[in-house]
């Protein structure tokens, strides 16, 4: 039992040794810099203990961008390895680890935090609320996600990375075939992050149901709010399955049970079923909020109300329902028989119907619109054709019989990258360019944004389009090498070059963030895009209490009609009242650290130590139970001063929409 | 979020934050249903995979299980009485029935632990077979929930003693009540689909 100390740090690989040194130096550098700038107190007071949904959202986004970098490096390593036949950069074991962490990080620690981050910033503003329903729980959600992500990332230098694929299929992922502790990291780190996500789901369901401003009925909610709401429902319906699956995996690996093992009556396919019972809804958890962002962006920059609002709502509800009924299509080759496979083929193809409805709605929204080609809109425009390629290849894969050919090939890999990158990453980029001024009070540079766009989109297509053909030619996924005789070389090289171009695109985003933070014009309107929904009815960046006076909603695109009819935009002095806001709390971050420590011990199979640390979690819950802090009231004078500052600027504002 | 009291409503529903907390807890219970449903599904798939180890018929004894069931069902009833007394504004009644509830709950947990120890002494551990793995994890999860519920309810009771019946403490008592009834419902499923079904098979 337990782990050998000489295996604690990963040694012997120059790449990893270099990373260990780099990580150590970066950490020392960050600590030294913060100490030098005397920012610890500020960090603790303003960020670590915040319960403000906007700041929590920004931290999620920051984490997502960092993880994008980490997952992206994994992707580039894979592409560099397979660029030529018989590549020598990585060995088989290292390649296994890299594609495993790439998958986990990109889905759970990049896509999810970026989407939940934008949801956090925008949803309360869009529904005219002052915060989410449970602000402190929201902070705990973030810190647990962060804690899980950090735990997962240190596996790379301490203890060893998981190496059984992001799907961690048994029996490979079991103790029998993967005896190290790498896969313990998978089981425990994702569990901690998953608890955070589940609580986010609960939080946003209550927020949307209970905190909408006066007049905003369900069918007057902005589309992004709708999709986030439905996403939250899918989270609550599917994440407990992941919780159980990972717990059973933990039991199998650490406590010697027989859920998924080959011996003792275990059933390896049980894991596959449970994993995809969560895993498929997860696809819609990430893609639905993204659809909502596209809806907002397309409607704003086409200068038109979203076409077919009601059918959009019914489509997302339909997609959410169907998402629970398709999980077997991930393993048609399990051998469940033609009847079962046919049923799941049909449910899978049915998802194309509501999705198609949405695509047509977006196109009809643009029809006869006065389209503005801002960077945000460009992402939405590029999304449509790229996503259709992903979708139609998905229907090809959905045919149970044909799937035996595509299964486990690069065709599949190309398919889901064509769904997830346009469907999620493009949306996140569109959302970031669109909502950046609302978060930070300045825009991202449009010129750099367009460079980002073109490099990224061209690089993306160049990387993944060849993989369809490679897959049809028989190239399998997760294979670290291939021989020259296969003839895969040229297309693999094209794909690798494409990945480089894509990475340059991402570099432009990072540079854009830096450049805009330093040089961008701060004298901008609170509504720089001439947009339609309520988040633009307050200052940019929004004050911590969001709205001095809660707006009243009379129709869809409420803010648009407020502007058109000049109704409810002014703020009279006598309308300002004290605002009640929740207090900051250090408990969430402390709890997340304790969770991380307990998780770390459990990963290393130091069970007693893990149990002791878990008592710390219970202590945190008790402290929370006895916490009767009821928040504080913002005095009228402070609100007046804040409102005056931005409303005056508003009048002499430059119009940034070209 | 402000403390706008609507005194026409029951104590626990009087503030908007309370209403949100209660709705949030209902949704949390929804997630718990999915969690237990997954464990039940796992159990039903693995329940006949004995790997040469003991079967349900070899292990289960109706007497102990029946006692556990009666204890837990009664505790659900007394928990209902506690919330009833709370609605009447009777703090003492609430606390008395709560204590009885928790004692019954503790009796249930004690018997369950005893049952587990017996099984382990008979050589039926969670490492023995897939059936026993899924059995112990399903029942263990439920038992852990009950134990946590006891600890949690004690915390809430301390707050009621210290602060009296306010909208906040009433909400906390109400929510723990919901939780307790939920665990009771889960046990009914365990009793039916694990014990009764196991013993007739």
PDB file of N, CA and C in Angstrom, chain A residues 130-135 198 202 205-206 209-211 236-237 240-241 243-244 248 251 255-259 264-267 270 274 580 582 618 621-622 624-626 628, chain B residues 1-2 16-17 19-21 23-24 27-28 30-31 34-35 38-39 41-42 45-46 49 51 126-130 133-134 137 148 155-156 158-159 162-163 168-169 172:
ATOM      1  N   UNK A 130     -28.604  41.271  -8.992  1.00  0.00           N
ATOM      2  CA  UNK A 130     -27.418  41.892  -8.381  1.00  0.00           C
ATOM      3  C   UNK A 130     -26.317  40.881  -8.141  1.00  0.00           C
ATOM      4  N   UNK A 131     -26.648  39.615  -8.106  1.00  0.00           N
ATOM      5  CA  UNK A 131     -25.638  38.559  -8.006  1.00  0.00           C
ATOM      6  C   UNK A 131     -26.360  37.255  -8.317  1.00  0.00           C
ATOM      7  N   UNK A 132     -25.649  36.136  -8.140  1.00  0.00           N
ATOM      8  CA  UNK A 132     -26.322  34.853  -8.302  1.00  0.00           C
ATOM      9  C   UNK A 132     -27.081  34.534  -7.011  1.00  0.00           C
ATOM     10  N   UNK A 133     -27.821  33.423  -7.026  1.00  0.00           N
ATOM     11  CA  UNK A 133     -28.653  33.100  -5.869  1.00  0.00           C
ATOM     12  C   UNK A 133     -27.802  32.819  -4.634  1.00  0.00           C
ATOM     13  N   UNK A 134     -26.679  32.121  -4.816  1.00  0.00           N
ATOM     14  CA  UNK A 134     -25.837  31.735  -3.682  1.00  0.00           C
ATOM     15  C   UNK A 134     -24.406  32.179  -3.960  1.00  0.00           C
ATOM     16  N   UNK A 135     -24.102  33.446  -3.645  1.00  0.00           N
ATOM     17  CA  UNK A 135     -22.795  33.984  -4.037  1.00  0.00           C
ATOM     18  C   UNK A 135     -21.610  33.225  -3.426  1.00  0.00           C
ATOM     19  N   UNK A 198     -21.245  20.850 -10.343  1.00  0.00           N
ATOM     20  CA  UNK A 198     -22.607  20.496  -9.951  1.00  0.00           C
ATOM     21  C   UNK A 198     -23.248  21.645  -9.164  1.00  0.00           C
ATOM     22  N   UNK A 202     -26.717  23.990  -9.889  1.00  0.00           N
ATOM     23  CA  UNK A 202     -27.821  24.284  -8.964  1.00  0.00           C
ATOM     24  C   UNK A 202     -27.981  25.790  -8.813  1.00  0.00           C
ATOM     25  N   UNK A 205     -29.615  27.454 -11.900  1.00  0.00           N
ATOM     26  CA  UNK A 205     -31.040  27.153 -12.065  1.00  0.00           C
ATOM     27  C   UNK A 205     -31.852  28.074 -11.156  1.00  0.00           C
ATOM     28  N   UNK A 206     -31.427  28.157  -9.883  1.00  0.00           N
ATOM     29  CA  UNK A 206     -32.178  29.000  -8.945  1.00  0.00           C
ATOM     30  C   UNK A 206     -32.066  30.468  -9.352  1.00  0.00           C
ATOM     31  N   UNK A 209     -34.396  31.046 -12.276  1.00  0.00           N
ATOM     32  CA  UNK A 209     -35.813  30.895 -11.949  1.00  0.00           C
ATOM     33  C   UNK A 209     -36.298  31.987 -11.007  1.00  0.00           C
ATOM     34  N   UNK A 210     -35.440  32.417 -10.088  1.00  0.00           N
ATOM     35  CA  UNK A 210     -35.923  33.267  -9.005  1.00  0.00           C
ATOM     36  C   UNK A 210     -35.502  34.721  -9.097  1.00  0.00           C
ATOM     37  N   UNK A 211     -34.480  35.046  -9.867  1.00  0.00           N
ATOM     38  CA  UNK A 211     -33.910  36.384  -9.741  1.00  0.00           C
ATOM     39  C   UNK A 211     -34.091  37.254 -10.974  1.00  0.00           C
ATOM     40  N   UNK A 236     -27.042  19.335 -13.659  1.00  0.00           N
ATOM     41  CA  UNK A 236     -27.594  18.699 -12.460  1.00  0.00           C
ATOM     42  C   UNK A 236     -28.049  17.270 -12.765  1.00  0.00           C
ATOM     43  N   UNK A 237     -28.488  17.050 -14.001  1.00  0.00           N
ATOM     44  CA  UNK A 237     -28.978  15.720 -14.346  1.00  0.00           C
ATOM     45  C   UNK A 237     -27.852  14.750 -14.673  1.00  0.00           C
ATOM     46  N   UNK A 240     -24.023  14.044 -11.397  1.00  0.00           N
ATOM     47  CA  UNK A 240     -24.002  12.997 -10.362  1.00  0.00           C
ATOM     48  C   UNK A 240     -23.588  11.632 -10.909  1.00  0.00           C
ATOM     49  N   UNK A 241     -23.866  11.388 -12.199  1.00  0.00           N
ATOM     50  CA  UNK A 241     -23.448  10.103 -12.774  1.00  0.00           C
ATOM     51  C   UNK A 241     -21.929  10.039 -12.822  1.00  0.00           C
ATOM     52  N   UNK A 243     -19.966  11.685 -10.842  1.00  0.00           N
ATOM     53  CA  UNK A 243     -19.540  11.556  -9.445  1.00  0.00           C
ATOM     54  C   UNK A 243     -19.488  10.093  -9.048  1.00  0.00           C
ATOM     55  N   UNK A 244     -20.568   9.374  -9.373  1.00  0.00           N
ATOM     56  CA  UNK A 244     -20.612   7.958  -9.000  1.00  0.00           C
ATOM     57  C   UNK A 244     -19.557   7.176  -9.775  1.00  0.00           C
ATOM     58  N   UNK A 248     -16.630   5.051  -8.038  1.00  0.00           N
ATOM     59  CA  UNK A 248     -16.448   3.610  -8.197  1.00  0.00           C
ATOM     60  C   UNK A 248     -15.054   3.310  -8.732  1.00  0.00           C
ATOM     61  N   UNK A 251     -12.782   3.522  -5.848  1.00  0.00           N
ATOM     62  CA  UNK A 251     -12.883   2.307  -5.034  1.00  0.00           C
ATOM     63  C   UNK A 251     -12.119   1.161  -5.678  1.00  0.00           C
ATOM     64  N   UNK A 255      -9.273   0.841  -3.214  1.00  0.00           N
ATOM     65  CA  UNK A 255      -9.780  -0.040  -2.167  1.00  0.00           C
ATOM     66  C   UNK A 255     -10.053  -1.458  -2.655  1.00  0.00           C
ATOM     67  N   UNK A 256      -9.640  -1.755  -3.868  1.00  0.00           N
ATOM     68  CA  UNK A 256      -9.675  -3.143  -4.328  1.00  0.00           C
ATOM     69  C   UNK A 256     -11.045  -3.730  -4.581  1.00  0.00           C
ATOM     70  N   UNK A 257     -12.043  -2.913  -4.897  1.00  0.00           N
ATOM     71  CA  UNK A 257     -13.362  -3.464  -5.216  1.00  0.00           C
ATOM     72  C   UNK A 257     -13.381  -3.990  -6.654  1.00  0.00           C
ATOM     73  N   UNK A 258     -14.526  -4.537  -7.037  1.00  0.00           N
ATOM     74  CA  UNK A 258     -14.625  -5.164  -8.365  1.00  0.00           C
ATOM     75  C   UNK A 258     -15.786  -4.627  -9.172  1.00  0.00           C
ATOM     76  N   UNK A 259     -15.820  -3.321  -9.401  1.00  0.00           N
ATOM     77  CA  UNK A 259     -16.884  -2.797 -10.253  1.00  0.00           C
ATOM     78  C   UNK A 259     -16.568  -3.012 -11.727  1.00  0.00           C
ATOM     79  N   UNK A 264     -13.296 -11.075 -10.275  1.00  0.00           N
ATOM     80  CA  UNK A 264     -14.234 -10.765  -9.206  1.00  0.00           C
ATOM     81  C   UNK A 264     -15.631 -10.411  -9.684  1.00  0.00           C
ATOM     82  N   UNK A 265     -15.946 -10.713 -10.933  1.00  0.00           N
ATOM     83  CA  UNK A 265     -17.299 -10.458 -11.419  1.00  0.00           C
ATOM     84  C   UNK A 265     -17.522  -9.043 -11.909  1.00  0.00           C
ATOM     85  N   UNK A 266     -16.472  -8.233 -11.946  1.00  0.00           N
ATOM     86  CA  UNK A 266     -16.628  -6.855 -12.433  1.00  0.00           C
ATOM     87  C   UNK A 266     -16.971  -6.803 -13.906  1.00  0.00           C
ATOM     88  N   UNK A 267     -17.420  -5.644 -14.337  1.00  0.00           N
ATOM     89  CA  UNK A 267     -17.906  -5.509 -15.705  1.00  0.00           C
ATOM     90  C   UNK A 267     -17.291  -4.240 -16.296  1.00  0.00           C
ATOM     91  N   UNK A 270     -19.413  -1.561 -17.933  1.00  0.00           N
ATOM     92  CA  UNK A 270     -20.217  -0.738 -17.022  1.00  0.00           C
ATOM     93  C   UNK A 270     -19.609   0.667 -16.912  1.00  0.00           C
ATOM     94  N   UNK A 274     -21.409   4.199 -17.893  1.00  0.00           N
ATOM     95  CA  UNK A 274     -21.562   5.300 -16.937  1.00  0.00           C
ATOM     96  C   UNK A 274     -20.827   6.540 -17.440  1.00  0.00           C
ATOM     97  N   UNK A 580     -28.470  46.053  -0.894  1.00  0.00           N
ATOM     98  CA  UNK A 580     -27.941  45.014   0.001  1.00  0.00           C
ATOM     99  C   UNK A 580     -27.057  44.070  -0.798  1.00  0.00           C
ATOM    100  N   UNK A 582     -23.889  40.801  -0.596  1.00  0.00           N
ATOM    101  CA  UNK A 582     -23.258  39.792   0.281  1.00  0.00           C
ATOM    102  C   UNK A 582     -21.803  40.173   0.605  1.00  0.00           C
ATOM    103  N   UNK A 618     -15.263  18.852   6.738  1.00  0.00           N
ATOM    104  CA  UNK A 618     -16.439  18.892   7.608  1.00  0.00           C
ATOM    105  C   UNK A 618     -16.371  20.105   8.523  1.00  0.00           C
ATOM    106  N   UNK A 621     -17.578  23.010   6.703  1.00  0.00           N
ATOM    107  CA  UNK A 621     -19.046  23.031   6.581  1.00  0.00           C
ATOM    108  C   UNK A 621     -19.678  23.529   7.872  1.00  0.00           C
ATOM    109  N   UNK A 622     -19.093  23.119   9.001  1.00  0.00           N
ATOM    110  CA  UNK A 622     -19.659  23.548  10.287  1.00  0.00           C
ATOM    111  C   UNK A 622     -19.494  25.060  10.449  1.00  0.00           C
ATOM    112  N   UNK A 624     -19.357  27.193   8.149  1.00  0.00           N
ATOM    113  CA  UNK A 624     -20.321  27.812   7.250  1.00  0.00           C
ATOM    114  C   UNK A 624     -21.725  27.807   7.865  1.00  0.00           C
ATOM    115  N   UNK A 625     -22.067  26.688   8.512  1.00  0.00           N
ATOM    116  CA  UNK A 625     -23.405  26.578   9.100  1.00  0.00           C
ATOM    117  C   UNK A 625     -23.615  27.627  10.180  1.00  0.00           C
ATOM    118  N   UNK A 626     -22.540  27.965  10.915  1.00  0.00           N
ATOM    119  CA  UNK A 626     -22.684  28.927  12.008  1.00  0.00           C
ATOM    120  C   UNK A 626     -22.426  30.362  11.553  1.00  0.00           C
ATOM    121  N   UNK A 628     -23.493  33.660  10.265  1.00  0.00           N
ATOM    122  CA  UNK A 628     -24.735  34.413  10.110  1.00  0.00           C
ATOM    123  C   UNK A 628     -24.498  35.793   9.513  1.00  0.00           C
TER     124      UNK A 628
ATOM    125  N   UNK B   1     -32.639  40.232  -2.188  1.00  0.00           N
ATOM    126  CA  UNK B   1     -31.825  39.647  -1.144  1.00  0.00           C
ATOM    127  C   UNK B   1     -32.072  40.324   0.197  1.00  0.00           C
ATOM    128  N   UNK B   2     -32.761  41.449   0.145  1.00  0.00           N
ATOM    129  CA  UNK B   2     -32.976  42.169   1.393  1.00  0.00           C
ATOM    130  C   UNK B   2     -34.016  41.427   2.228  1.00  0.00           C
ATOM    131  N   UNK B  16     -36.930  36.192   0.679  1.00  0.00           N
ATOM    132  CA  UNK B  16     -36.635  35.737  -0.682  1.00  0.00           C
ATOM    133  C   UNK B  16     -35.430  34.792  -0.675  1.00  0.00           C
ATOM    134  N   UNK B  17     -34.408  35.147   0.165  1.00  0.00           N
ATOM    135  CA  UNK B  17     -33.231  34.274   0.224  1.00  0.00           C
ATOM    136  C   UNK B  17     -33.637  32.884   0.710  1.00  0.00           C
ATOM    137  N   UNK B  19     -36.557  31.428   0.300  1.00  0.00           N
ATOM    138  CA  UNK B  19     -37.264  30.735  -0.784  1.00  0.00           C
ATOM    139  C   UNK B  19     -36.269  30.187  -1.788  1.00  0.00           C
ATOM    140  N   UNK B  20     -35.209  30.971  -2.042  1.00  0.00           N
ATOM    141  CA  UNK B  20     -34.203  30.492  -2.991  1.00  0.00           C
ATOM    142  C   UNK B  20     -33.440  29.306  -2.417  1.00  0.00           C
ATOM    143  N   UNK B  21     -33.105  29.374  -1.137  1.00  0.00           N
ATOM    144  CA  UNK B  21     -32.379  28.255  -0.528  1.00  0.00           C
ATOM    145  C   UNK B  21     -33.192  26.969  -0.604  1.00  0.00           C
ATOM    146  N   UNK B  23     -35.654  26.202  -2.732  1.00  0.00           N
ATOM    147  CA  UNK B  23     -35.700  25.719  -4.115  1.00  0.00           C
ATOM    148  C   UNK B  23     -34.368  25.072  -4.490  1.00  0.00           C
ATOM    149  N   UNK B  24     -33.276  25.736  -4.107  1.00  0.00           N
ATOM    150  CA  UNK B  24     -31.953  25.182  -4.394  1.00  0.00           C
ATOM    151  C   UNK B  24     -31.782  23.810  -3.778  1.00  0.00           C
ATOM    152  N   UNK B  27     -33.530  21.205  -5.789  1.00  0.00           N
ATOM    153  CA  UNK B  27     -32.756  20.837  -6.980  1.00  0.00           C
ATOM    154  C   UNK B  27     -31.580  19.943  -6.595  1.00  0.00           C
ATOM    155  N   UNK B  28     -30.975  20.266  -5.447  1.00  0.00           N
ATOM    156  CA  UNK B  28     -29.906  19.398  -4.953  1.00  0.00           C
ATOM    157  C   UNK B  28     -30.432  17.978  -4.732  1.00  0.00           C
ATOM    158  N   UNK B  30     -32.756  16.629  -6.376  1.00  0.00           N
ATOM    159  CA  UNK B  30     -32.845  16.062  -7.722  1.00  0.00           C
ATOM    160  C   UNK B  30     -31.529  15.424  -8.125  1.00  0.00           C
ATOM    161  N   UNK B  31     -30.432  16.154  -7.845  1.00  0.00           N
ATOM    162  CA  UNK B  31     -29.110  15.603  -8.165  1.00  0.00           C
ATOM    163  C   UNK B  31     -28.841  14.342  -7.345  1.00  0.00           C
ATOM    164  N   UNK B  34     -30.438  11.366  -8.927  1.00  0.00           N
ATOM    165  CA  UNK B  34     -29.632  10.828 -10.025  1.00  0.00           C
ATOM    166  C   UNK B  34     -28.473  10.008  -9.457  1.00  0.00           C
ATOM    167  N   UNK B  35     -27.859  10.533  -8.407  1.00  0.00           N
ATOM    168  CA  UNK B  35     -26.717   9.838  -7.806  1.00  0.00           C
ATOM    169  C   UNK B  35     -27.135   8.452  -7.315  1.00  0.00           C
ATOM    170  N   UNK B  38     -28.007   6.049 -10.138  1.00  0.00           N
ATOM    171  CA  UNK B  38     -26.828   5.445 -10.757  1.00  0.00           C
ATOM    172  C   UNK B  38     -26.308   4.291  -9.911  1.00  0.00           C
ATOM    173  N   UNK B  39     -26.306   4.488  -8.591  1.00  0.00           N
ATOM    174  CA  UNK B  39     -25.839   3.405  -7.725  1.00  0.00           C
ATOM    175  C   UNK B  39     -26.782   2.206  -7.782  1.00  0.00           C
ATOM    176  N   UNK B  41     -28.627   1.411 -10.356  1.00  0.00           N
ATOM    177  CA  UNK B  41     -28.410   0.782 -11.655  1.00  0.00           C
ATOM    178  C   UNK B  41     -27.171  -0.101 -11.601  1.00  0.00           C
ATOM    179  N   UNK B  42     -26.118   0.412 -10.990  1.00  0.00           N
ATOM    180  CA  UNK B  42     -24.892  -0.379 -10.870  1.00  0.00           C
ATOM    181  C   UNK B  42     -25.168  -1.657 -10.084  1.00  0.00           C
ATOM    182  N   UNK B  45     -27.124  -4.218 -12.094  1.00  0.00           N
ATOM    183  CA  UNK B  45     -26.325  -4.903 -13.119  1.00  0.00           C
ATOM    184  C   UNK B  45     -25.398  -5.935 -12.478  1.00  0.00           C
ATOM    185  N   UNK B  46     -24.832  -5.576 -11.334  1.00  0.00           N
ATOM    186  CA  UNK B  46     -23.799  -6.430 -10.753  1.00  0.00           C
ATOM    187  C   UNK B  46     -24.329  -7.400  -9.691  1.00  0.00           C
ATOM    188  N   UNK B  49     -23.503 -11.115  -9.922  1.00  0.00           N
ATOM    189  CA  UNK B  49     -22.122 -11.493 -10.242  1.00  0.00           C
ATOM    190  C   UNK B  49     -21.386 -11.765  -8.932  1.00  0.00           C
ATOM    191  N   UNK B  51     -18.958 -14.148  -8.274  1.00  0.00           N
ATOM    192  CA  UNK B  51     -17.552 -14.580  -8.363  1.00  0.00           C
ATOM    193  C   UNK B  51     -17.226 -15.665  -7.339  1.00  0.00           C
ATOM    194  N   UNK B 126     -16.165  -5.949   0.645  1.00  0.00           N
ATOM    195  CA  UNK B 126     -16.432  -5.306  -0.652  1.00  0.00           C
ATOM    196  C   UNK B 126     -15.410  -5.709  -1.704  1.00  0.00           C
ATOM    197  N   UNK B 127     -14.341  -6.397  -1.283  1.00  0.00           N
ATOM    198  CA  UNK B 127     -13.374  -6.892  -2.275  1.00  0.00           C
ATOM    199  C   UNK B 127     -13.727  -8.295  -2.777  1.00  0.00           C
ATOM    200  N   UNK B 128     -14.765  -8.908  -2.195  1.00  0.00           N
ATOM    201  CA  UNK B 128     -15.055 -10.296  -2.526  1.00  0.00           C
ATOM    202  C   UNK B 128     -15.582 -10.474  -3.941  1.00  0.00           C
ATOM    203  N   UNK B 129     -16.606  -9.681  -4.277  1.00  0.00           N
ATOM    204  CA  UNK B 129     -17.218  -9.871  -5.591  1.00  0.00           C
ATOM    205  C   UNK B 129     -17.861  -8.567  -6.037  1.00  0.00           C
ATOM    206  N   UNK B 130     -18.208  -8.524  -7.314  1.00  0.00           N
ATOM    207  CA  UNK B 130     -18.854  -7.324  -7.846  1.00  0.00           C
ATOM    208  C   UNK B 130     -20.172  -7.062  -7.126  1.00  0.00           C
ATOM    209  N   UNK B 133     -19.278  -5.480  -3.840  1.00  0.00           N
ATOM    210  CA  UNK B 133     -18.775  -4.112  -4.047  1.00  0.00           C
ATOM    211  C   UNK B 133     -19.941  -3.155  -4.200  1.00  0.00           C
ATOM    212  N   UNK B 134     -20.874  -3.522  -5.098  1.00  0.00           N
ATOM    213  CA  UNK B 134     -21.972  -2.587  -5.365  1.00  0.00           C
ATOM    214  C   UNK B 134     -22.922  -2.524  -4.175  1.00  0.00           C
ATOM    215  N   UNK B 137     -21.192  -0.272  -1.476  1.00  0.00           N
ATOM    216  CA  UNK B 137     -21.100   1.139  -1.862  1.00  0.00           C
ATOM    217  C   UNK B 137     -22.487   1.782  -1.873  1.00  0.00           C
ATOM    218  N   UNK B 148     -24.142  11.851   8.131  1.00  0.00           N
ATOM    219  CA  UNK B 148     -23.906  13.282   7.923  1.00  0.00           C
ATOM    220  C   UNK B 148     -25.141  14.082   8.330  1.00  0.00           C
ATOM    221  N   UNK B 155     -25.996  20.428  14.453  1.00  0.00           N
ATOM    222  CA  UNK B 155     -25.560  21.817  14.268  1.00  0.00           C
ATOM    223  C   UNK B 155     -26.765  22.763  14.207  1.00  0.00           C
ATOM    224  N   UNK B 156     -27.770  22.346  13.446  1.00  0.00           N
ATOM    225  CA  UNK B 156     -28.954  23.197  13.304  1.00  0.00           C
ATOM    226  C   UNK B 156     -29.654  23.357  14.647  1.00  0.00           C
ATOM    227  N   UNK B 158     -28.319  23.236  17.631  1.00  0.00           N
ATOM    228  CA  UNK B 158     -27.558  24.167  18.475  1.00  0.00           C
ATOM    229  C   UNK B 158     -27.930  25.606  18.112  1.00  0.00           C
ATOM    230  N   UNK B 159     -28.061  25.865  16.804  1.00  0.00           N
ATOM    231  CA  UNK B 159     -28.399  27.226  16.374  1.00  0.00           C
ATOM    232  C   UNK B 159     -29.809  27.608  16.820  1.00  0.00           C
ATOM    233  N   UNK B 162     -29.640  28.485  20.439  1.00  0.00           N
ATOM    234  CA  UNK B 162     -28.976  29.765  20.672  1.00  0.00           C
ATOM    235  C   UNK B 162     -29.798  30.947  20.172  1.00  0.00           C
ATOM    236  N   UNK B 163     -30.457  30.785  19.043  1.00  0.00           N
ATOM    237  CA  UNK B 163     -31.074  31.927  18.382  1.00  0.00           C
ATOM    238  C   UNK B 163     -32.593  31.908  18.384  1.00  0.00           C
ATOM    239  N   UNK B 168     -34.389  32.271   9.510  1.00  0.00           N
ATOM    240  CA  UNK B 168     -33.186  31.553   9.087  1.00  0.00           C
ATOM    241  C   UNK B 168     -33.108  30.180   9.740  1.00  0.00           C
ATOM    242  N   UNK B 169     -33.271  30.106  11.059  1.00  0.00           N
ATOM    243  CA  UNK B 169     -33.167  28.792  11.707  1.00  0.00           C
ATOM    244  C   UNK B 169     -34.326  27.892  11.281  1.00  0.00           C
ATOM    245  N   UNK B 172     -33.439  26.375   8.048  1.00  0.00           N
ATOM    246  CA  UNK B 172     -32.442  25.304   8.191  1.00  0.00           C
ATOM    247  C   UNK B 172     -33.103  24.024   8.683  1.00  0.00           C
TER     248      UNK B 172
END
